PDB file of C-alpha atoms and ligand atoms in Angstrom:
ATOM      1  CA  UNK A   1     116.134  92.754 115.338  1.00 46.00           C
ATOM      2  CA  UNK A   2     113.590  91.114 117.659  1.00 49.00           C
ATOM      3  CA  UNK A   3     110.513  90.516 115.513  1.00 48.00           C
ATOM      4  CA  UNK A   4     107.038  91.842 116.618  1.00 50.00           C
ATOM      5  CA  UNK A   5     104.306  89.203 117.296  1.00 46.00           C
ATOM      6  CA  UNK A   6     101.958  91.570 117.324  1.00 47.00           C
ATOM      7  CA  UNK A   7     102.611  93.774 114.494  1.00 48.00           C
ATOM      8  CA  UNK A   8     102.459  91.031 112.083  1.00 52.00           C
ATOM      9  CA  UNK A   9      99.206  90.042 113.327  1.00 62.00           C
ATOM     10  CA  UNK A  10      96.898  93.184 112.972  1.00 69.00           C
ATOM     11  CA  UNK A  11      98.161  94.487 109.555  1.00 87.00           C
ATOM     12  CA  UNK A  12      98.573  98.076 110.019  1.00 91.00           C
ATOM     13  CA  UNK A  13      97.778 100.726 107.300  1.00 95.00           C
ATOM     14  CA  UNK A  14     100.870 102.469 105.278  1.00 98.00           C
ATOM     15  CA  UNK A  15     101.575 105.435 106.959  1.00 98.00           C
ATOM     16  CA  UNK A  16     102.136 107.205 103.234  1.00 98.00           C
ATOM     17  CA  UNK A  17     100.301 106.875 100.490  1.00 99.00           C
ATOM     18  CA  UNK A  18     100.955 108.489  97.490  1.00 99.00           C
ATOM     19  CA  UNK A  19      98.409 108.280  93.989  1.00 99.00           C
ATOM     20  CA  UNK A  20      99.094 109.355  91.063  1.00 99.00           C
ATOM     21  CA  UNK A  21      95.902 110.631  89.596  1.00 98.00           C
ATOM     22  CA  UNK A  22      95.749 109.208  85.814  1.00 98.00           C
ATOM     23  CA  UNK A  23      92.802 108.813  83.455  1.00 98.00           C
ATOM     24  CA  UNK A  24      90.836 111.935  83.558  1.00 98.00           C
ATOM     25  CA  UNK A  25      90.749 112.895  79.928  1.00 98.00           C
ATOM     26  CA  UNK A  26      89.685 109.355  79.283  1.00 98.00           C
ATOM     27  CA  UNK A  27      87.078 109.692  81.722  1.00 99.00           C
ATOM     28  CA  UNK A  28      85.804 112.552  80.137  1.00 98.00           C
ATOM     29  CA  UNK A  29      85.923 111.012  76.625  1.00 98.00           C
ATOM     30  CA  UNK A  30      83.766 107.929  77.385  1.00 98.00           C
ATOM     31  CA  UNK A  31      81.090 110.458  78.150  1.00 98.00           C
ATOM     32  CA  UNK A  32      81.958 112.389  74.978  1.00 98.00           C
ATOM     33  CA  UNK A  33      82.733 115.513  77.093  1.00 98.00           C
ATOM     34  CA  UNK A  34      85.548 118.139  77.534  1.00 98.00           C
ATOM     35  CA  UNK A  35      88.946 116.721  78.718  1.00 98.00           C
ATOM     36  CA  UNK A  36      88.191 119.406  81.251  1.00 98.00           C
ATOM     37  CA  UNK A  37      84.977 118.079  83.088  1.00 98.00           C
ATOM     38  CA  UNK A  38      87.090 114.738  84.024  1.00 98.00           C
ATOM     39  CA  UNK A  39      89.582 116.923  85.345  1.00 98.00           C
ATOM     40  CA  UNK A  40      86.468 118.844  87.334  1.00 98.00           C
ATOM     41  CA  UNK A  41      85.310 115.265  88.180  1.00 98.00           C
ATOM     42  CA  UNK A  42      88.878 114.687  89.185  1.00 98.00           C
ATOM     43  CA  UNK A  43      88.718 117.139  92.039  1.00 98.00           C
ATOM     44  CA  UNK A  44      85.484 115.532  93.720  1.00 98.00           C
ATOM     45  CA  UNK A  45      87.498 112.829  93.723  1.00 98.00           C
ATOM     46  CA  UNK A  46      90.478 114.368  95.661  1.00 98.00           C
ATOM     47  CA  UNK A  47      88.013 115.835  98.011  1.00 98.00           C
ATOM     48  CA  UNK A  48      86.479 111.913  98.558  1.00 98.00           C
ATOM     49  CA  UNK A  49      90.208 110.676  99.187  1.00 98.00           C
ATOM     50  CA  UNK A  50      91.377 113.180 101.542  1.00 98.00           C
ATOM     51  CA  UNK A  51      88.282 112.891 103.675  1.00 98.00           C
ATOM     52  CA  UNK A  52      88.773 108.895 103.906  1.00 98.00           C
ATOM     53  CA  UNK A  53      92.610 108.860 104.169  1.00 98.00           C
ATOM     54  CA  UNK A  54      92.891 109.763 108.119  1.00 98.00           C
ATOM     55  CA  UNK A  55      89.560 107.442 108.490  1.00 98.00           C
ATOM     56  CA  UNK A  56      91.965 104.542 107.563  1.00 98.00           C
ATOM     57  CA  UNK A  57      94.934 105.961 109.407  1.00 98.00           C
ATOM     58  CA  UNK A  58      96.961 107.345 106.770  1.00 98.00           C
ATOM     59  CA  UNK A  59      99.007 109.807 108.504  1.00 98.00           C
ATOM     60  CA  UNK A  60     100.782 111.389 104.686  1.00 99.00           C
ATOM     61  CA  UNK A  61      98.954 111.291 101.584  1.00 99.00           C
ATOM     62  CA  UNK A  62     100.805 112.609  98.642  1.00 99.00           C
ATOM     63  CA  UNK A  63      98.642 113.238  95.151  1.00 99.00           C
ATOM     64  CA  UNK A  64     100.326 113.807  91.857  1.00 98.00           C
ATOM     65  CA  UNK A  65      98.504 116.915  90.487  1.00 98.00           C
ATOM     66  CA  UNK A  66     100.479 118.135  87.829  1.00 98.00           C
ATOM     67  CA  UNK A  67     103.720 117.327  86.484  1.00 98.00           C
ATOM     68  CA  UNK A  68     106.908 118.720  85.150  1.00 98.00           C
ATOM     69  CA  UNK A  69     106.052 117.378  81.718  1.00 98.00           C
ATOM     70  CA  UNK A  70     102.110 118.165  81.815  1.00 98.00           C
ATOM     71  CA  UNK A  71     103.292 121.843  80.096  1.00 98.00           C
ATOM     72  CA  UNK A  72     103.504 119.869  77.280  1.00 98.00           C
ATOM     73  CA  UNK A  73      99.443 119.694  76.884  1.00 98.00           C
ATOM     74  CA  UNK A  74      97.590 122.399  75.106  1.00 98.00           C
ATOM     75  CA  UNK A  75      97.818 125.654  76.989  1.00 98.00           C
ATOM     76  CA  UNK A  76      94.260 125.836  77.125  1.00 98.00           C
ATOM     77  CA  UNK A  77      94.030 122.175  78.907  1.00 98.00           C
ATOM     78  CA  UNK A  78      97.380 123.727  81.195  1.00 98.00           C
ATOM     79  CA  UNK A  79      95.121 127.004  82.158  1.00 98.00           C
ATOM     80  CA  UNK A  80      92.254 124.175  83.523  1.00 98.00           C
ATOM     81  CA  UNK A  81      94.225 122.169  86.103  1.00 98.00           C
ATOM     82  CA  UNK A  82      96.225 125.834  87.140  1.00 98.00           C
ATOM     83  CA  UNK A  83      92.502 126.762  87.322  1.00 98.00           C
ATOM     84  CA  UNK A  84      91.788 123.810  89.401  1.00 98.00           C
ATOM     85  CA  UNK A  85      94.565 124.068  91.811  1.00 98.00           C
ATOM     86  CA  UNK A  86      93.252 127.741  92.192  1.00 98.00           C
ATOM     87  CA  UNK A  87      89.594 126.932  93.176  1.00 98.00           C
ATOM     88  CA  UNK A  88      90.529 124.010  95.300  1.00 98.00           C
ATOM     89  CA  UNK A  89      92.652 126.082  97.781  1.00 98.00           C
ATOM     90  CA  UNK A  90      90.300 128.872  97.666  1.00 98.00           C
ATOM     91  CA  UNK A  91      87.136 126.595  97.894  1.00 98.00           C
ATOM     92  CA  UNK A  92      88.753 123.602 100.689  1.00 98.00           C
ATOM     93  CA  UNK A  93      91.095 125.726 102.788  1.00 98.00           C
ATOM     94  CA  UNK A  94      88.989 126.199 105.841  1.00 98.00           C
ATOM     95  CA  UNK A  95      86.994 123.139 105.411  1.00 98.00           C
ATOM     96  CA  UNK A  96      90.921 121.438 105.022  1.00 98.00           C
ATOM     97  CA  UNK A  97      92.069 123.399 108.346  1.00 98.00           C
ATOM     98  CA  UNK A  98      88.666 122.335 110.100  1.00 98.00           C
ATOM     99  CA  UNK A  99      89.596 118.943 109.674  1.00 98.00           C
ATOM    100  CA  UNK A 100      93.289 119.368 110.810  1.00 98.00           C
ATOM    101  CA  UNK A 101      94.930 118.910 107.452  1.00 98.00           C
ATOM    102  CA  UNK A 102      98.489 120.196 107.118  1.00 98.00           C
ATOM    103  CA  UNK A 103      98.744 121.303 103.218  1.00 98.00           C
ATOM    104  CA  UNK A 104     102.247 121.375 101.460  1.00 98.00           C
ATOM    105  CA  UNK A 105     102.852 121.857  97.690  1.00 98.00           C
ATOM    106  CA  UNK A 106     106.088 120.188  96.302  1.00 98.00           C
ATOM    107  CA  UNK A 107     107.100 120.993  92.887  1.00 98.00           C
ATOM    108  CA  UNK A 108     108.918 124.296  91.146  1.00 98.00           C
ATOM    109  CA  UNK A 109     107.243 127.705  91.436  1.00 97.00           C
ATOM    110  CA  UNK A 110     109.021 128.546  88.126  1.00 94.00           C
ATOM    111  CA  UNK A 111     106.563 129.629  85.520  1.00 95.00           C
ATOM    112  CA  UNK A 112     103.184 129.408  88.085  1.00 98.00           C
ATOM    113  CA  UNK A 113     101.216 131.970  88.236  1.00 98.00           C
ATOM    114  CA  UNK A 114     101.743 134.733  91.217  1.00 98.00           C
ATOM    115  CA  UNK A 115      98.314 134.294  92.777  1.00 98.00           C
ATOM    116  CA  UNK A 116      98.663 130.821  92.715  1.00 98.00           C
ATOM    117  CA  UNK A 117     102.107 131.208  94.448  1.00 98.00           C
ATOM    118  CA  UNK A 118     100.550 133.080  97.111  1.00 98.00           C
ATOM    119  CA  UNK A 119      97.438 131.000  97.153  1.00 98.00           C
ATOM    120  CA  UNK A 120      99.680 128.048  97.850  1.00 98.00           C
ATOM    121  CA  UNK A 121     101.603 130.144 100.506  1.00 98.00           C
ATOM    122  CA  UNK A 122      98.750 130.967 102.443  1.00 98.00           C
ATOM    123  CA  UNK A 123      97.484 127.136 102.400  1.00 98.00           C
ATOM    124  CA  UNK A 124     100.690 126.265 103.510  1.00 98.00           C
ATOM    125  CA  UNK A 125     100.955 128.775 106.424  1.00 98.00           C
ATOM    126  CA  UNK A 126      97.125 128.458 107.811  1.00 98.00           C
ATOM    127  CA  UNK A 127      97.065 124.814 108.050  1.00 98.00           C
ATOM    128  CA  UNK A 128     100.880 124.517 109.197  1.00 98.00           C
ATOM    129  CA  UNK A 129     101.029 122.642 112.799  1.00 98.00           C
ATOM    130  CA  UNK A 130      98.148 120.330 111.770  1.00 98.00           C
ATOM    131  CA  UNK A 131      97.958 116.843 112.798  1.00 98.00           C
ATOM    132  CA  UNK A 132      95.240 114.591 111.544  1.00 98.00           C
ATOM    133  CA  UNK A 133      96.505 114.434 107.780  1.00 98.00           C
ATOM    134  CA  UNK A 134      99.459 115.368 106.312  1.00 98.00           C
ATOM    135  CA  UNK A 135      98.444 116.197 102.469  1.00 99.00           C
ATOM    136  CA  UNK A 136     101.481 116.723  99.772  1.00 99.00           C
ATOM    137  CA  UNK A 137     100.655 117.796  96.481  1.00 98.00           C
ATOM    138  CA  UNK A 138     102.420 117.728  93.486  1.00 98.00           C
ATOM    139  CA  UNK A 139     102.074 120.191  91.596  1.00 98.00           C
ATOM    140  CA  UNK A 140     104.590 121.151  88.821  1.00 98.00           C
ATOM    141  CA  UNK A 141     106.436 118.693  90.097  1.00 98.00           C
ATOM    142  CA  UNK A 142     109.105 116.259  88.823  1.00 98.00           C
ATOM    143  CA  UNK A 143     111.453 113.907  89.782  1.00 98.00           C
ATOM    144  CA  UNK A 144     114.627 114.391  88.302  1.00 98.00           C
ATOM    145  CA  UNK A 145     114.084 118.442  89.129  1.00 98.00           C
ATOM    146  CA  UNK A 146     113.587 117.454  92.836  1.00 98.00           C
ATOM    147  CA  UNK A 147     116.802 115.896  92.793  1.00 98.00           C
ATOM    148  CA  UNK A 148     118.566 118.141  90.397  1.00 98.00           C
ATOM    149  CA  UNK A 149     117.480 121.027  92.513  1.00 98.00           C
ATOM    150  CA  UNK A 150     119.397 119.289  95.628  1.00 98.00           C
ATOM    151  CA  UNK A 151     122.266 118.394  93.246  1.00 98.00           C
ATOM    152  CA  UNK A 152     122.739 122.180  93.274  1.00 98.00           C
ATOM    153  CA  UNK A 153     121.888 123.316  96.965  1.00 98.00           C
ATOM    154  CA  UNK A 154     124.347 120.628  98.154  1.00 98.00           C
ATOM    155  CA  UNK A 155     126.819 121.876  95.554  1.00 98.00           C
ATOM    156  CA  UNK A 156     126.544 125.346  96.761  1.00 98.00           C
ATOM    157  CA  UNK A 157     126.728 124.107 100.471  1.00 98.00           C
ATOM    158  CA  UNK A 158     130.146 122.250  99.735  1.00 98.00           C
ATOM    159  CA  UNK A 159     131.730 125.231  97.824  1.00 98.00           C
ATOM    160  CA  UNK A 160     130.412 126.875 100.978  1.00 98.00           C
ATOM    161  CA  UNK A 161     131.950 124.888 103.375  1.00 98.00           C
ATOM    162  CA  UNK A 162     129.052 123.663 105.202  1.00 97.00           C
ATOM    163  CA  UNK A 163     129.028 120.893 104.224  1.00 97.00           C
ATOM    164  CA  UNK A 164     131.790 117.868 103.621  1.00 97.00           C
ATOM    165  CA  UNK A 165     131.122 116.010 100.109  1.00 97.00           C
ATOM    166  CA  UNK A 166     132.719 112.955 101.545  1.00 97.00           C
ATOM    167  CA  UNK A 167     130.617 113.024 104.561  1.00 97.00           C
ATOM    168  CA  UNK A 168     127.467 113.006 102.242  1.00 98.00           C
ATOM    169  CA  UNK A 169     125.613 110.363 102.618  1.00 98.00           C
ATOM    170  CA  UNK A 170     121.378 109.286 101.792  1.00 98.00           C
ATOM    171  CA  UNK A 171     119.546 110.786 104.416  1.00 98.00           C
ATOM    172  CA  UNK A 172     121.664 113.855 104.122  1.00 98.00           C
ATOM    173  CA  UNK A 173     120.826 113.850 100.338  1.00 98.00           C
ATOM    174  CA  UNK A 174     117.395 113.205 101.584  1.00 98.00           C
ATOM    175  CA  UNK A 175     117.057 116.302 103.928  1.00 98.00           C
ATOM    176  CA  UNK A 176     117.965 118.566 100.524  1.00 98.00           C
ATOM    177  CA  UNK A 177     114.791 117.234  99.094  1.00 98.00           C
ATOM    178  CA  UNK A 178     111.311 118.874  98.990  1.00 98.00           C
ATOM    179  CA  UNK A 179     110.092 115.758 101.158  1.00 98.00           C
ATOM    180  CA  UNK A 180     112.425 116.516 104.084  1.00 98.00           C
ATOM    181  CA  UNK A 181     111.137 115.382 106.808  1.00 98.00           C
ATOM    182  CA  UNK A 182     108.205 113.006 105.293  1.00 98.00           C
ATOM    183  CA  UNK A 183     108.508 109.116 105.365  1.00 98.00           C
ATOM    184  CA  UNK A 184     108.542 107.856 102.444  1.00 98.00           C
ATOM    185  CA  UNK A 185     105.376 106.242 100.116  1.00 98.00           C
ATOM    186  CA  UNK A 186     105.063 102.788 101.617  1.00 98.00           C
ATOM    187  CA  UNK A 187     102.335 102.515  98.760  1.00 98.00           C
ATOM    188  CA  UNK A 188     102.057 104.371  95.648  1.00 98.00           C
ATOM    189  CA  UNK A 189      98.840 103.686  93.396  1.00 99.00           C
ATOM    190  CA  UNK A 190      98.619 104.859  89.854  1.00 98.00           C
ATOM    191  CA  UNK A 191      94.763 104.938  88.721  1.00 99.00           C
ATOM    192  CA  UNK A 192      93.872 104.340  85.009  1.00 98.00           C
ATOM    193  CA  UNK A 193      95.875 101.238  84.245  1.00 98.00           C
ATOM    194  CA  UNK A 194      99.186 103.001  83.221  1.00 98.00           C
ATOM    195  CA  UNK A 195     102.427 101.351  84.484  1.00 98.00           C
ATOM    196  CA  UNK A 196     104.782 103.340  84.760  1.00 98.00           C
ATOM    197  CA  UNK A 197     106.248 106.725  87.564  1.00 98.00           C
ATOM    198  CA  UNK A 198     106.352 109.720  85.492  1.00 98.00           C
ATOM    199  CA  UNK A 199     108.843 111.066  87.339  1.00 98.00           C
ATOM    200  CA  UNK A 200     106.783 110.827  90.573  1.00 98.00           C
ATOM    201  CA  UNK A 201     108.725 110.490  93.325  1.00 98.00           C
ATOM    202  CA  UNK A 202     111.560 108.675  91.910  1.00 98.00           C
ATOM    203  CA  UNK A 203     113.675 109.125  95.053  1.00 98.00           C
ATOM    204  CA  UNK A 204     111.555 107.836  97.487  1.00 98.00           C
ATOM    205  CA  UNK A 205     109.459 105.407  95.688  1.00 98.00           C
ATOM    206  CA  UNK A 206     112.878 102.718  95.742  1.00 98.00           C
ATOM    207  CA  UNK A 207     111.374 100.501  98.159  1.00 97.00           C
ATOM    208  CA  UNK A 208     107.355 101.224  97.857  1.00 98.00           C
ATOM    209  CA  UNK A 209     104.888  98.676  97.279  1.00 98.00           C
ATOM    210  CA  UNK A 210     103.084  99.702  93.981  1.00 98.00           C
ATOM    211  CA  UNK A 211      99.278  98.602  93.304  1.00 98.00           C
ATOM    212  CA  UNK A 212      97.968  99.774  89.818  1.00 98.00           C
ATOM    213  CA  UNK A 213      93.863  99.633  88.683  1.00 98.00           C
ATOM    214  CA  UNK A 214      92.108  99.599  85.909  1.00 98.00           C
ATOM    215  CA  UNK A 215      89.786 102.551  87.652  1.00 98.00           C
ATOM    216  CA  UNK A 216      89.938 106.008  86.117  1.00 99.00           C
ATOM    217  CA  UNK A 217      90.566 108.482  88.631  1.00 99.00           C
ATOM    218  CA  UNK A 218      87.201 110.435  88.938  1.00 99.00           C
ATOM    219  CA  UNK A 219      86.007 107.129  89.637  1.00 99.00           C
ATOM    220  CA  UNK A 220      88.107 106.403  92.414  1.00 98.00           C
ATOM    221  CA  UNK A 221      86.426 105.756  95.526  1.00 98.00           C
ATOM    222  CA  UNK A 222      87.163 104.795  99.586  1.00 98.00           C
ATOM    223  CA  UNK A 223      86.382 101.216  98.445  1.00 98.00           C
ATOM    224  CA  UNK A 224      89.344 101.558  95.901  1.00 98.00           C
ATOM    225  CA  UNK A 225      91.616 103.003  98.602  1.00 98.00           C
ATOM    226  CA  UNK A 226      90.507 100.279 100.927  1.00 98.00           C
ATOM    227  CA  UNK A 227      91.528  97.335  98.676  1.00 98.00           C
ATOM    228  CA  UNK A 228      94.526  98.942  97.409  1.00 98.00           C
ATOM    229  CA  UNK A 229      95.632  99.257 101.113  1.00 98.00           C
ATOM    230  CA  UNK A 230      94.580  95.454 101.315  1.00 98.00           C
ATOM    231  CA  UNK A 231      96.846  94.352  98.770  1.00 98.00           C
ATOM    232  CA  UNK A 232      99.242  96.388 100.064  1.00 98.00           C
ATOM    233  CA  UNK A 233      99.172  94.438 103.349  1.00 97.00           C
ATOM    234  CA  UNK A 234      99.357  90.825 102.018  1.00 96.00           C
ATOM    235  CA  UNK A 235     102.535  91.878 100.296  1.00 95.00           C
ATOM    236  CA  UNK A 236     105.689  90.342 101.607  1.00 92.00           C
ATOM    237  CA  UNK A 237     108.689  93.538 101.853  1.00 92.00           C
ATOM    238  CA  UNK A 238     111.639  92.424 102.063  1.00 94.00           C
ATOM    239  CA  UNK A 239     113.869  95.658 101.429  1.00 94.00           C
ATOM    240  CA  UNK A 240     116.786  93.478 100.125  1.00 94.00           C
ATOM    241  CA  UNK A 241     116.422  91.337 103.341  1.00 95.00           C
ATOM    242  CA  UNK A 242     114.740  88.045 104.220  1.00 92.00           C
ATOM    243  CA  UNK A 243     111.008  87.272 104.422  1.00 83.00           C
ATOM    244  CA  UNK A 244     110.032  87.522 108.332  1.00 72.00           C
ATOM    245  CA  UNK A 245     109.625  83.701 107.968  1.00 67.00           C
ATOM    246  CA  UNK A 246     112.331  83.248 106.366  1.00 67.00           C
ATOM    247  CA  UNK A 247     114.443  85.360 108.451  1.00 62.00           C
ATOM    248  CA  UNK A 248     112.542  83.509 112.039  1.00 60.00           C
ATOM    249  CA  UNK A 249     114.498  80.279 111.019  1.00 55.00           C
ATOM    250  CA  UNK A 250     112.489  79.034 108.213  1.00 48.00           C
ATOM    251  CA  UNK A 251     114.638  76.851 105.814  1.00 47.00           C
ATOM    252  CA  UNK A 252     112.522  76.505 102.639  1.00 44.00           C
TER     253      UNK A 252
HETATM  254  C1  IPE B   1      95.343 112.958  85.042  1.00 93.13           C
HETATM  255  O1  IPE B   1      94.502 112.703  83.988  1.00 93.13           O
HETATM  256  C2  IPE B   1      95.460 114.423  85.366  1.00 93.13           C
HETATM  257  C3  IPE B   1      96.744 115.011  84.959  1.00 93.13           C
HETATM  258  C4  IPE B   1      97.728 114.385  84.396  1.00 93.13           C
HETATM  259  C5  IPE B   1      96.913 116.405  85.222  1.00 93.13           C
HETATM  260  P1  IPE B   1      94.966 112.823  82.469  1.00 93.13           P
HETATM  261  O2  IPE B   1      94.621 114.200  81.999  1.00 93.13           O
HETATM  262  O3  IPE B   1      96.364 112.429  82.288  1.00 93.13           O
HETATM  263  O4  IPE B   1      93.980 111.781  81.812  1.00 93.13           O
HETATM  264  P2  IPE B   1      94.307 110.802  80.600  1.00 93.13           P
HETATM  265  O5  IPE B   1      95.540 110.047  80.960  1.00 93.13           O
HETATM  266  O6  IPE B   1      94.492 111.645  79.398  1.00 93.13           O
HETATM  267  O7  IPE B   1      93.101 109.921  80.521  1.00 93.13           O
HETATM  268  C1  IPE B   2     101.137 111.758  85.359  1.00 93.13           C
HETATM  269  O1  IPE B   2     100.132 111.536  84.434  1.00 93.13           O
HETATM  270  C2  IPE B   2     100.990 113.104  85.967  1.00 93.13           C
HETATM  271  C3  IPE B   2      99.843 113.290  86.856  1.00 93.13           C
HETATM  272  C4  IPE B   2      98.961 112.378  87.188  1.00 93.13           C
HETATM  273  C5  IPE B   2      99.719 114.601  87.424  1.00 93.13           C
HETATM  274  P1  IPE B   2     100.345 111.767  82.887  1.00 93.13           P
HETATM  275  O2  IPE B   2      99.056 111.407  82.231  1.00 93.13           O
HETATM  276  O3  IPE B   2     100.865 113.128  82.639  1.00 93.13           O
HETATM  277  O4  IPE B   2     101.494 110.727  82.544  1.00 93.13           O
HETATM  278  P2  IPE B   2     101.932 110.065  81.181  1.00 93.13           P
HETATM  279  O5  IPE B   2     102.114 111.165  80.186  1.00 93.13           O
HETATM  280  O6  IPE B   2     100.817 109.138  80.773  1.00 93.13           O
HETATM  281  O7  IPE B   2     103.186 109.328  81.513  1.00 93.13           O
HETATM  282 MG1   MG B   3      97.284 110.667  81.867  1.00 93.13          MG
END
C-alpha cells in the first residue's frame, strides 16, 4: 500500500475513543464524602467530555458507565449510578439532540429497570440519524456477554440455515456484536491509575492504543483528553506489520 505523505504529517485525531470512567468513589473519599457525590461529580464530567470530543474531531466516543460486574456493589451504591443514567437522559436529551449527538446504549437490558429501558429507547430513537458525535455507552455492559450473546445468535442462525459456520469469519462475528457497524477504539483511556479492561470492550480493543492517568475521573478535563490524544499520536501502530519507516525501506 502506497504510503500517505500527508497523513503522517498532520497527526489526525482517533476517530474512537473509548474511557473507561474509574476512580469516583476515591474521589469522593479524599473529600470524606458519599461514594455517591463522586459518582454525581462523575456526570459533570461526562457532560465536559462529550461537549469537547467533536471539538477535537472525535467522530465515536464510547464511555464505560456501568459494568456487568458493578451488581456486585451494595444495592444502595447500584440504585445511584441506575439513578444517574436516569437523570442524565432525562436532563441532556435535548441539549444532546441540539448538538447532533447520536446516543446508543450497549450492554444487557436484563435486570434494568423498565423506565430506564424506555428512557434509553427514546434516547436512542430521538437522536438516531445524528452526525456530529456518535456517543456509546456502556451500561450493564460486559465483554464476555457481548460476545457470548453473538456466540448464541450465530448459533441459532447456523441451526437456521442462514448462515454457513465454515463461511464465518471476523467481521461476520463482528456484525453479531452490539458495536456493529462502529470502528473500533483506536484509543481507550482508563482514568484513576488502574491497569487493567474489565471486560470493556475486549473484542475490539485487540489493536487499540491504551493511555492510562493517574487523574480520577470527576477530575478529568479537555486538557486530559487533549494529551491523551497526544500520546496517542506519537505512538508507532504497527498492527503486526512494520513501522512506516521501517516498512519505506528503512534497514535498521
Ligand atoms: C467508576 O468509579 C464508576 C463505576 C465503576 C460505576 P468507581 O466507583 O469504580 O470508583 P473507585 O474505583 O471506587 O474509586
Ligand atoms: C470498571 O470500573 C467499570 C466502569 C468504569 C463502569 P470498576 O471500578 O468496576 O473496575 P474494577 O472492579 O476496578 O476492575
Ligand atoms: Mg473503580
Amino acid at each position: 500500500m502506497p504510503s500517505d505523505a500527508s497523513a503522517s504529517q498532520a497527526p489526525r485525531p482517533p476517530r474512537h475513543v473509548a474511557i473507561i470512567m474509574d476512580g469516583n468513589g476515591r474521589w469522593a473519599k479524599a473529600r470524606h464524602l458519599p461514594r455517591v457525590m463522586g459518582h454525581r461529580a462523575g456526570v459533570a464530567a461526562v457532560r465536559a467530555t462529550v461537549r469537547a470530543a467533536p471539538e477535537l474531531g472525535i467522530e465515536y466516543l464510547t464511555l464505560y458507565g456501568f459494568s456487568s460486574e458493578n451488581w456486585k456493589r451494595p444495592r444502595t451504591e447500584v440504585n445511584d449510578l441506575m439513578g444517574l443514567l436516569r437523570m442524565y437522559i432525562r436532563e441532556d436529551l435535548e441539549e444532546l439532540h441540539r448538538n447532533g449527538v447520536e446516543v446508543k446504549v450497549i450492554g444487557a437490558k436484563t435486570h434494568l429497570e423498565g423506565d430506564i429501558v424506555q428512557l434509553i429507547e427514546e434516547a436512542q430513537v430521538r437522536t438516531r440519524g445524528n452526525t456530529k458525535l456518535k456517543l456509546i455507552i456502556a451500561f450493564n455492559y460486559g465483554g464476555q456477554d457481548e460476545i457470548v450473546e453473538a456466540a448464541r445468535r450465530i448459533a441459532k442462525d447456523a441451526v437456521g440455515g442462514k448462515l454457513k459456520p465454515e463461511e464465518l469469519d471476523r467481521e461476520q462475528f463482528a456484525s453479531y456484536l452490539a458495536t456493529a457497524g462502529i470502528p473500533d477504539p483506536e484509543l481507550v483511556i482508563r482514568t484513576s491509575g488502574e491497569r487493567r479492561l474489565s471486560n470493556f470492550l475486549i473484542w475490539q480493543a485487540a489493536y487499540s492504543e491504551f493511555v492510562f492517568t493517574d487523574t480520577l475521573w470527576p477530575d478529568f478535563t479537555k486538557a486530559h483528553l487533549v494529551a491523551a490524544i497526544q500520546e496517542f499520536q506519537g505512538r508507532d501502530r504497527r498492527f503486526g506489520g512494520l513501522s512506516t519507516t521501517m516498512a519505506a525501506g528503512g534497514n535498521t
